[in-house]
Short mmCIF file of C-alpha atoms in Angstrom, two decimals:
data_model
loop_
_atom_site.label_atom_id
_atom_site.label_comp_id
_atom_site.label_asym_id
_atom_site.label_seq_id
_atom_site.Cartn_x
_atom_site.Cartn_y
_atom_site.Cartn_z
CA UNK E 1 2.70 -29.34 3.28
CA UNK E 2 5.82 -31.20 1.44
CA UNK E 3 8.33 -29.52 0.51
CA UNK E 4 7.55 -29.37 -3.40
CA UNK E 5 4.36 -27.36 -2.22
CA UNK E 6 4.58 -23.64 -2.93
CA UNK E 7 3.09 -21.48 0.01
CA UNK E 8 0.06 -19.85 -0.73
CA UNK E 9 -0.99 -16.00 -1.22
CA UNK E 10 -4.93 -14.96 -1.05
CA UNK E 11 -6.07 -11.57 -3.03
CA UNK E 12 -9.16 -10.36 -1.96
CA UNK E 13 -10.55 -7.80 -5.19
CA UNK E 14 -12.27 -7.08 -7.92
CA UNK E 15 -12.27 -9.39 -10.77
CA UNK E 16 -11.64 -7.72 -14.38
CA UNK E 17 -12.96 -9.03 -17.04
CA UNK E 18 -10.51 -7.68 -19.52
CA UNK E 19 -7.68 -9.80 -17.43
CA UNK E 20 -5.38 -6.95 -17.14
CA UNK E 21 -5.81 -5.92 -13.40
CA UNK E 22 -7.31 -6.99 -10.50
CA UNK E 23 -7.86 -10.98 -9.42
CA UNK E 24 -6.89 -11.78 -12.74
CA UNK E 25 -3.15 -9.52 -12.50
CA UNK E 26 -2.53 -10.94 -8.57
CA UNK E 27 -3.25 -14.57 -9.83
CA UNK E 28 -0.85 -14.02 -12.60
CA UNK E 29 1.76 -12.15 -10.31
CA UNK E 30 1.60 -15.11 -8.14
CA UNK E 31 2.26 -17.89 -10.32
CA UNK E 32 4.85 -15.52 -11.77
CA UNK E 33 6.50 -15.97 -8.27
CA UNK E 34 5.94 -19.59 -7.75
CA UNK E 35 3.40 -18.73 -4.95
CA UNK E 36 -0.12 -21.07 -4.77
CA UNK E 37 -2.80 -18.31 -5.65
CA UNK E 38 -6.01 -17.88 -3.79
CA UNK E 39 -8.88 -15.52 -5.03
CA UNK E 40 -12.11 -13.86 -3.16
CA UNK E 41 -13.93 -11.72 -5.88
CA UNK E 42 -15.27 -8.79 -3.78
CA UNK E 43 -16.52 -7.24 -6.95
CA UNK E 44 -17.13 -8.47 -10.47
CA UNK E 45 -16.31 -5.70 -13.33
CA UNK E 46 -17.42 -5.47 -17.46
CA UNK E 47 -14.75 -3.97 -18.20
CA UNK E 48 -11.69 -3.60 -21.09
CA UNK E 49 -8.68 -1.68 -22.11
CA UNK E 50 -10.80 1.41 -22.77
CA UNK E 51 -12.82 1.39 -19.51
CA UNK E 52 -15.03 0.06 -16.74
CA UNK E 53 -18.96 -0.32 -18.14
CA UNK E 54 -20.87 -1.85 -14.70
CA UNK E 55 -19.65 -3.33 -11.11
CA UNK E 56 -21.54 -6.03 -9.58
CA UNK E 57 -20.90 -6.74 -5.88
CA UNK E 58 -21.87 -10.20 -4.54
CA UNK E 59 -23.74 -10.82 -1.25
CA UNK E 60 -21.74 -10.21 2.03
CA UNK E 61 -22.92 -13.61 3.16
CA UNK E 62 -20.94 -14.97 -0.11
CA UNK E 63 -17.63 -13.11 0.28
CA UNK E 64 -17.71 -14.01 3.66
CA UNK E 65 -18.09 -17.64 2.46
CA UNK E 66 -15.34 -17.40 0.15
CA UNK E 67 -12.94 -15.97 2.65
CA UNK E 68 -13.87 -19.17 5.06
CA UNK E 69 -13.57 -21.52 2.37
CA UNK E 70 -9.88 -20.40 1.61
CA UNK E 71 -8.53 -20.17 5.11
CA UNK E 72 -10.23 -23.51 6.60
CA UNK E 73 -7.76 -25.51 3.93
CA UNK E 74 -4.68 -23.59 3.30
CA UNK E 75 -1.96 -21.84 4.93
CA UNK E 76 -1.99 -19.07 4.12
CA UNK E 77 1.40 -16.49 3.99
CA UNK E 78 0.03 -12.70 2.99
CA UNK E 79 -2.87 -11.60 1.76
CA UNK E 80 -3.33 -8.69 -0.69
CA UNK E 81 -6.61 -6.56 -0.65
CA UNK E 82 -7.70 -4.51 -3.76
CA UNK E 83 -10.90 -3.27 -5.03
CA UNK E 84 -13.31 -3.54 -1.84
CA UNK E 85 -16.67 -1.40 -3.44
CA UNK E 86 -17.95 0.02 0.19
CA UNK E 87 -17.84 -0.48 3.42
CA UNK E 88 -20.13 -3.18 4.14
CA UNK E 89 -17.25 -5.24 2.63
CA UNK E 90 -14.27 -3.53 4.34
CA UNK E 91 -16.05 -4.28 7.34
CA UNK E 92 -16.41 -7.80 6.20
CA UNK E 93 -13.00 -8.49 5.76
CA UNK E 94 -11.43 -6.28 8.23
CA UNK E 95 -13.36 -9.13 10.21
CA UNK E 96 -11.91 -11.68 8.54
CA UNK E 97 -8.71 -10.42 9.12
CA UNK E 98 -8.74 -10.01 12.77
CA UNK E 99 -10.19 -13.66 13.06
CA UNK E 100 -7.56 -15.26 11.06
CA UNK E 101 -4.93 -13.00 11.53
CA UNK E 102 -2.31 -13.61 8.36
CA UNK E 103 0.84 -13.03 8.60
CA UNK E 104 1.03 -10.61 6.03
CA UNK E 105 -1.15 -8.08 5.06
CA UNK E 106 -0.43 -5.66 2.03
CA UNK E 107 -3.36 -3.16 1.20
CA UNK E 108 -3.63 -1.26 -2.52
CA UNK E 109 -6.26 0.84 -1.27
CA UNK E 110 -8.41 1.19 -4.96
CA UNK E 111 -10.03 4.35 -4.82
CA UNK E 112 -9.29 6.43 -7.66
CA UNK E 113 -9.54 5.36 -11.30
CA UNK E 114 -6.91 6.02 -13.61
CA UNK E 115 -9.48 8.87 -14.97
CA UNK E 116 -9.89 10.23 -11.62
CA UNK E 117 -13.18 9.30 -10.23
CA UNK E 118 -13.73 8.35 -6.78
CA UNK E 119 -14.45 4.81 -6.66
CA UNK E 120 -15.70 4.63 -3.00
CA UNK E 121 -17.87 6.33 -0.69
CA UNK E 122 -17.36 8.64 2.00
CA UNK E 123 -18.46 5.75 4.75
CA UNK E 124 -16.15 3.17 2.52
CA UNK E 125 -12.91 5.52 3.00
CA UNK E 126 -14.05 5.86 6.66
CA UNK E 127 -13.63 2.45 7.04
CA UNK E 128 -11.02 1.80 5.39
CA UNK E 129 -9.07 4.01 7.68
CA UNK E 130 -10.61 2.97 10.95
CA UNK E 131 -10.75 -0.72 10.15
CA UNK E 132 -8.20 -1.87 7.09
CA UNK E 133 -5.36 0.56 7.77
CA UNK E 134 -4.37 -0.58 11.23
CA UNK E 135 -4.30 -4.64 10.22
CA UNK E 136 -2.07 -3.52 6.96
CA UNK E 137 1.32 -4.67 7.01
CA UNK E 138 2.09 -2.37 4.20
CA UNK E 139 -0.29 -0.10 1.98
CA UNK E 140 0.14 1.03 -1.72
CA UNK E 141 -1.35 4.24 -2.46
CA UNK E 142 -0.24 6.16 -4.76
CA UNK E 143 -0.85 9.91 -4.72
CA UNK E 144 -4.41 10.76 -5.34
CA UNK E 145 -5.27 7.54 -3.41
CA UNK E 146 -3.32 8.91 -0.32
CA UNK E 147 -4.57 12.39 -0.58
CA UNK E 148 -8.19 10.99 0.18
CA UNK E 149 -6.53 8.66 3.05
CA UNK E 150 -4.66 12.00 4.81
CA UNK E 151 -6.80 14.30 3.68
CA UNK E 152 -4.89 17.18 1.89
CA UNK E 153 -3.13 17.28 -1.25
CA UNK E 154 0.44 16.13 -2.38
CA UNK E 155 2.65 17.62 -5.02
CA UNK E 156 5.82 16.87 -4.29
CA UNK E 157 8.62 14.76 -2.45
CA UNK E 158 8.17 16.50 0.83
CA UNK E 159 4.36 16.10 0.73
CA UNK E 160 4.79 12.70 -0.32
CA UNK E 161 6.73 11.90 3.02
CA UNK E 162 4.78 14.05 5.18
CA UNK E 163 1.40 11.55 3.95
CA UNK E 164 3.45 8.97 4.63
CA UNK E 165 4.41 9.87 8.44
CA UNK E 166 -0.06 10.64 8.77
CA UNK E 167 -0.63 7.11 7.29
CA UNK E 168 1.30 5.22 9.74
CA UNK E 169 -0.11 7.34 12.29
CA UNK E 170 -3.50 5.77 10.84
CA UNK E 171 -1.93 2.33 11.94
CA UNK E 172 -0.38 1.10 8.70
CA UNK E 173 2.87 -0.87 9.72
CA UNK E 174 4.84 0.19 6.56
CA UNK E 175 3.91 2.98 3.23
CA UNK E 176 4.72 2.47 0.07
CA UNK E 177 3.77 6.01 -1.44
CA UNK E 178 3.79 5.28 -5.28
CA UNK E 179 5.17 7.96 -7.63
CA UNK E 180 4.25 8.07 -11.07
CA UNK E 181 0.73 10.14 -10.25
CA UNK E 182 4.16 13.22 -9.21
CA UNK E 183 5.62 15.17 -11.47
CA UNK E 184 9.60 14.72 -10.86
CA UNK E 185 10.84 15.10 -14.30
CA UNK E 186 11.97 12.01 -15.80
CA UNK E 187 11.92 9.78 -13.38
CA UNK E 188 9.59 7.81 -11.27
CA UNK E 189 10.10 7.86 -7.58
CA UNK E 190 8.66 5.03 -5.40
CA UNK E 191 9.13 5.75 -1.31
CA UNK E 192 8.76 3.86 1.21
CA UNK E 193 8.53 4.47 5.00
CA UNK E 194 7.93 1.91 8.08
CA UNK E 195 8.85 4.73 11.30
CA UNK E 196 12.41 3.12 10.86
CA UNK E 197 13.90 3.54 7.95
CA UNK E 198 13.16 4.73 4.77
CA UNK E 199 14.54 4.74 1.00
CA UNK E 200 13.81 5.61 -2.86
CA UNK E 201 13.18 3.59 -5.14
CA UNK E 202 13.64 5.05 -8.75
CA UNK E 203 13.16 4.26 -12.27
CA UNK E 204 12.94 5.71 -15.55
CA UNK E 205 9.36 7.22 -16.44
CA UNK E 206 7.93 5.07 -19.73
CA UNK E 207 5.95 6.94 -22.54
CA UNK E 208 3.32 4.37 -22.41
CA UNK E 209 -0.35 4.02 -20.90
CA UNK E 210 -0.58 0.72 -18.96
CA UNK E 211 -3.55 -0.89 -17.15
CA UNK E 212 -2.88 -3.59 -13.98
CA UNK E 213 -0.11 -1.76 -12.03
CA UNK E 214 -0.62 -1.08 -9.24
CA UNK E 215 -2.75 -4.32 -8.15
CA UNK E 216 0.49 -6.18 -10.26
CA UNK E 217 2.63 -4.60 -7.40
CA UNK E 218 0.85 -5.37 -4.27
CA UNK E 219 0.40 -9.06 -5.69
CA UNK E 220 4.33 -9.35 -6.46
CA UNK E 221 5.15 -7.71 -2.94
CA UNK E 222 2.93 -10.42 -1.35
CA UNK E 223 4.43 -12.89 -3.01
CA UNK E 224 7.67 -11.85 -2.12
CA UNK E 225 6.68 -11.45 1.38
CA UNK E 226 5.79 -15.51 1.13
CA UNK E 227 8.93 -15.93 -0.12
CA UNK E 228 10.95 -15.06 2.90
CA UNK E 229 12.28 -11.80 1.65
CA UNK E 230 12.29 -8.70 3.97
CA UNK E 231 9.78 -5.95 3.59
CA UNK E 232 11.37 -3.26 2.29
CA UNK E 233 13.52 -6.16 0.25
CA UNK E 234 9.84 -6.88 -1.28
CA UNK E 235 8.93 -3.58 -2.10
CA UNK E 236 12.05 -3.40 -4.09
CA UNK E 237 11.62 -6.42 -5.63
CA UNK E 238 7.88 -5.86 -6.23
CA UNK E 239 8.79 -2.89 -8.04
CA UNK E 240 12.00 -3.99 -10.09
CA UNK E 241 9.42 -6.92 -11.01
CA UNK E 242 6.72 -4.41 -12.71
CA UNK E 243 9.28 -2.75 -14.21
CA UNK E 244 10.08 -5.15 -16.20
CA UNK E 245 6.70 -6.23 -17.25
CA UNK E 246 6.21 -2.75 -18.40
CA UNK E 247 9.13 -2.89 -20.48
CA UNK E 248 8.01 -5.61 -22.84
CA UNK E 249 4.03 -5.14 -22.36
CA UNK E 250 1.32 -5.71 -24.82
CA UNK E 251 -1.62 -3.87 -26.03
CA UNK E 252 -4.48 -7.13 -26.10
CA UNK E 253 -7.47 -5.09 -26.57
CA UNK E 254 -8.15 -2.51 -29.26
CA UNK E 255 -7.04 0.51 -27.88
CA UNK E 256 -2.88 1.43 -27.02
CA UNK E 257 -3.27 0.53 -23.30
CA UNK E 258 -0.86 -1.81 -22.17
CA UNK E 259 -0.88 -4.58 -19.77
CA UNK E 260 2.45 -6.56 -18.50
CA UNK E 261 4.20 -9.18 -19.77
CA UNK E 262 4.14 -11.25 -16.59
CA UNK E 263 5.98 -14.25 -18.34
CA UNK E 264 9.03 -11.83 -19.00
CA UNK E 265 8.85 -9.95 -15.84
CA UNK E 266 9.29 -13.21 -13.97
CA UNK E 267 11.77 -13.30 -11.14
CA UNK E 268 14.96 -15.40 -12.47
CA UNK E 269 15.28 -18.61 -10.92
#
């Protein structure tokens, strides 16, 4: 690798065709950071601002191909994991994972859509804990998603950090519990635990209904994390960098639904 080369950052998710979430918001995220972006579709979605309309999943034997294909040629720093539709796939790459063994691993486990439905099966979330938990450097859920991780409900600060504690006993090496599904008044708070230490990190709630989030965040704590930058330092980061791209988002589609402005969210040089 010279040393103009950027390092390289794989996502392994769902592609959405409306290009505000998913492969298409970690590719973005990446560049964003000056990272070398690598994509596995797991799962192809029709879908828009206003809502997902079908979900196609592609052979095992092909995701399995594409994960091959990207870590035979490339060094690869962190990989973030999104949308993985059941559990023949989270088996799949949990395999992937142990064989290659990244150095990074951060996990937005995608289970709930912004509506509420469960997007995976009982056997998927059963293997997500046995199998994708334990290799994850760091994992993103926010509240409803960790609820269905732990297993009981959270409404607050305290239950927020008592999930937390239960999902590193899971194996997870760090949480990064994601506030904006809690109700805490005007703010947003964003915690994060590794057994060690742990802190807040807190914005401002915005009156606005965005799309891309949360896979936005995992993709810009990856990148960080191929950066060189600690991983609570990421998570930070990560965070301060969606922040901004909520601030000046854009509705593209027809309805009010935002996605961010990665070109003004961009780290400053």
């Amino acid at each position: 690798m010279s040393p103009t080369t950027p390092v390289s950052a794989l996502t392994i998710a769902g592609s959405d065709s409306g290009g505000g979430a998913g492969i298409q918001a970690d590719l973005k995220a990446f560049a964003a950071h000056r990272v070398h972006g690598l994509s596995v579709i797991a799962a192809l979605t029709a879908q828009n601002t206003r809502g997902v309309r079908a979900v196609h999943v592609p052979p095992i034997d092909f995701l399995r191909a594409q994960i091959e294909a990207c870590f035979d040629d490339f060094d690869i720093h962190a990989v973030k994991l999104g949308m993985l539709a059941n559990a023949d796939v989270i088996h799949a790459v949990a395999d992937a994972l142990e064989r290659h063994r990244p150095p990074h691993v951060v996990l937005d486990p995608v289970m709930v859509a912004t509506s509420g439905a469960r997007l995976l099966e009982d056997s998927a979330l059963q293997a997500m804990r046995q199998r994708l938990l334990p290799l994850a450097t760091l994992v993103t859920p926010n509240a409803p998603e960790a609820e269905l991780l732990v297993g009981r409900s959270i409404a607050n600060g305290n239950d927020a950090e008592r999930a937390a504690a239960s999902l590193l006993d899971l194996g997870a090496g760090a949480v990064l519990l994601k506030g904006g599904h809690l109700h805490e008044g005007s703010r947003v708070v964003d915690r994060y635990f590794d057994g060690v230490s742990s802190e807040e990190f807190i914005h401002a709630r915005l009156p606005l209904d965005a799309h891309g989030t949360g896979c936005t965040l995992a993709s810009a704590i990856a990148a960080q994390l191929c950066n060189g930058l600690s991983l609570a330092n990421a998570c930070e980061a990560g965070i301060d960098y969606v922040a901004r791209g909520l601030q000046q988002g854009y509705a593209p589609g027809r309805s009010e639904v935002l996605v961010l402005d990665h070109f003004g969210a961009a780290p400053h040089a």
